[in-house]
Amino acid sequence: MFKCKITKKKIPQIINFGKMPIANGFLNKKDFKKEFFYNMGVSFSKDVSLMQLNNHPKPEMMFNANYPFFTSSSKFMKNHFKNYANWAKRKYVKTDNTKIIEIGSNDGTFLKNFKKKNFQHLGFEPSKNVSEIAKKNGINSITKFFNRTNLITFDKFVNKTDLIFGANVVCHIPDLLEFILTCDLALNENGKIIFEEPYLGSMYKKVSYDQIYDEHIYMFSISSIKKIFNIFDFQLIDVFPQNTHGGSMRYVLGRKKTNVNKKINKWLEIEKKENIDNISGALEFKKNCELSKEKLQYKLNNIKKKGKLICGYGATSKSTTILNYCNIDSKIIDCIFDTTPNKIGKYSPGMHIPIIDYKYFSKRFYKYAFLFAWNHKKEIEEKEVSYLKKGGKWITHL
Ligand code: SAH
Ligand code: TYD
């Protein structure tokens, strides 16, 4: 039994993915011997309908000066964040001089859209290298974690913030209660919290268990967000499904007096019917993960038996879960092509598959390419149109 991070009650483990390294811990050969591992198990709290990691490395081990994820590495995501900003401006910006905060603002891709006179913005971004890029682009990026201690030094934003934004970051924050208290301290009476995160329902449907890794401490659903924020002076007032990262959900929260969109009740009914709000869905997911692992190992072994070469495409953090859970090393996948300068020339966490500059993908031929960045399928297939023509085959675990 494990302790729920929200209720502190004992909750059962659902699935154990085994020994895992830091998902974004791409490393040099000389560091193989001192690589850090932890046991990655997942449990489910029925009280708050929340899937969560049992153990995880300390946030400072993951979010530091060498964080290798850059929001701007995907054109599609850059466009998504522009649309997200425009949508929020139309729907939620009512006054001039609106004060906004973004959590996990990374290289400033989202906040860039608010660099206008009628906004005052602040980005909390603890990973120094990406925060510095944002600063160079004129973003007020604070190289710190979002918590009450760090917030109170920005007087202008205490009790006066209109909107707090986030994307793919709230699920990274182990102390969710401290996160909500910090939002409470920052927001004014009509303030709203708007964030989008990978959606539990989409993960169940696709059996995309690779959404689970050290940074993703929580896998949220509408039911879980509603229950957790209800503990405080907040309520879920609206939701908007997104097609990013394989299926995400955007949540809008306001103080308890705010009007609630009735469509939330429909969503809650769907989550009940599909067992997303209770433990049965999680237990079904466990079975599906085990099946998926068997099928993938069988598929890859068959390809190797035929003497064909396999490479990977997209050295995602998600790939760390697939490779380590399914025990796939460089004997099966020769290398992984990627665009990120901080990953190229290094090796994948745990399984130590070499990461190679994506520009060589079209120069070398691998009959099979495992698309680890499956959520960027369209963008990548457009970039690598000649691969299929040459007889190459994209494969995934999905
Ligand atoms: N929002 C961006 C980046 C997501 S990656 C996008 O969707 O592309 C998650 C980011 O959140 C990382 O840049 C990480 O450094 C940052 N982060 C992690 N914990 C945080 C915290 N407690 N407060 C603020 N940012 C955090
Ligand atoms: P993403 O799924 O956003 O990341 P993660 O699972 O780590 O959260 O994928 C980002 C990775 O994919 C990053 O290493 C860059 C790589 N990538 C490419 O190599 N080519 C591309 O065209 C895109 C969009 C991403």
XYZ file of C-alpha atoms in Angstrom, residues 5 23-24 38 40-42 51-57 62-63 67 69 167-174 196-199 203 208-220 245 248 317-318 321 375:
50
model
C -0.350 12.504 -2.038
C 13.205 10.095 -18.316
C 14.979 13.161 -19.684
C 14.181 4.396 -8.947
C 8.325 3.293 -10.954
C 5.020 2.098 -9.554
C 1.615 3.659 -10.007
C -3.648 8.039 -10.710
C -0.225 8.852 -9.239
C 3.378 7.666 -9.002
C 4.376 5.938 -5.774
C 7.968 7.182 -5.907
C 9.745 9.751 -7.974
C 13.094 11.549 -8.011
C 14.793 16.617 -13.233
C 14.394 20.385 -13.594
C 16.683 20.313 -18.997
C 12.902 19.737 -23.492
C 0.523 23.411 -19.924
C 2.024 20.019 -19.209
C 3.289 21.223 -15.865
C 0.687 20.779 -13.115
C 1.116 17.002 -13.356
C 4.851 17.630 -12.671
C 4.268 19.247 -9.264
C 4.477 16.704 -6.412
C -3.944 21.587 -19.898
C -2.410 18.199 -19.183
C -2.339 14.732 -20.776
C -5.768 13.166 -20.195
C -4.095 7.274 -22.111
C -0.148 4.997 -24.122
C 1.473 4.008 -20.839
C 4.559 5.932 -21.977
C 2.787 9.053 -20.654
C 3.854 7.715 -17.266
C 7.393 8.717 -16.276
C 9.157 10.505 -13.437
C 7.999 14.026 -14.407
C 4.358 12.969 -14.782
C 3.554 12.345 -11.144
C -0.184 12.577 -11.781
C -2.408 11.492 -14.632
C -5.455 13.737 -14.385
C 0.321 15.088 -26.624
C -5.092 16.336 -23.347
C 10.888 11.335 -22.362
C 8.045 8.939 -23.082
C 9.307 4.272 -20.196
C 2.121 12.539 -30.830
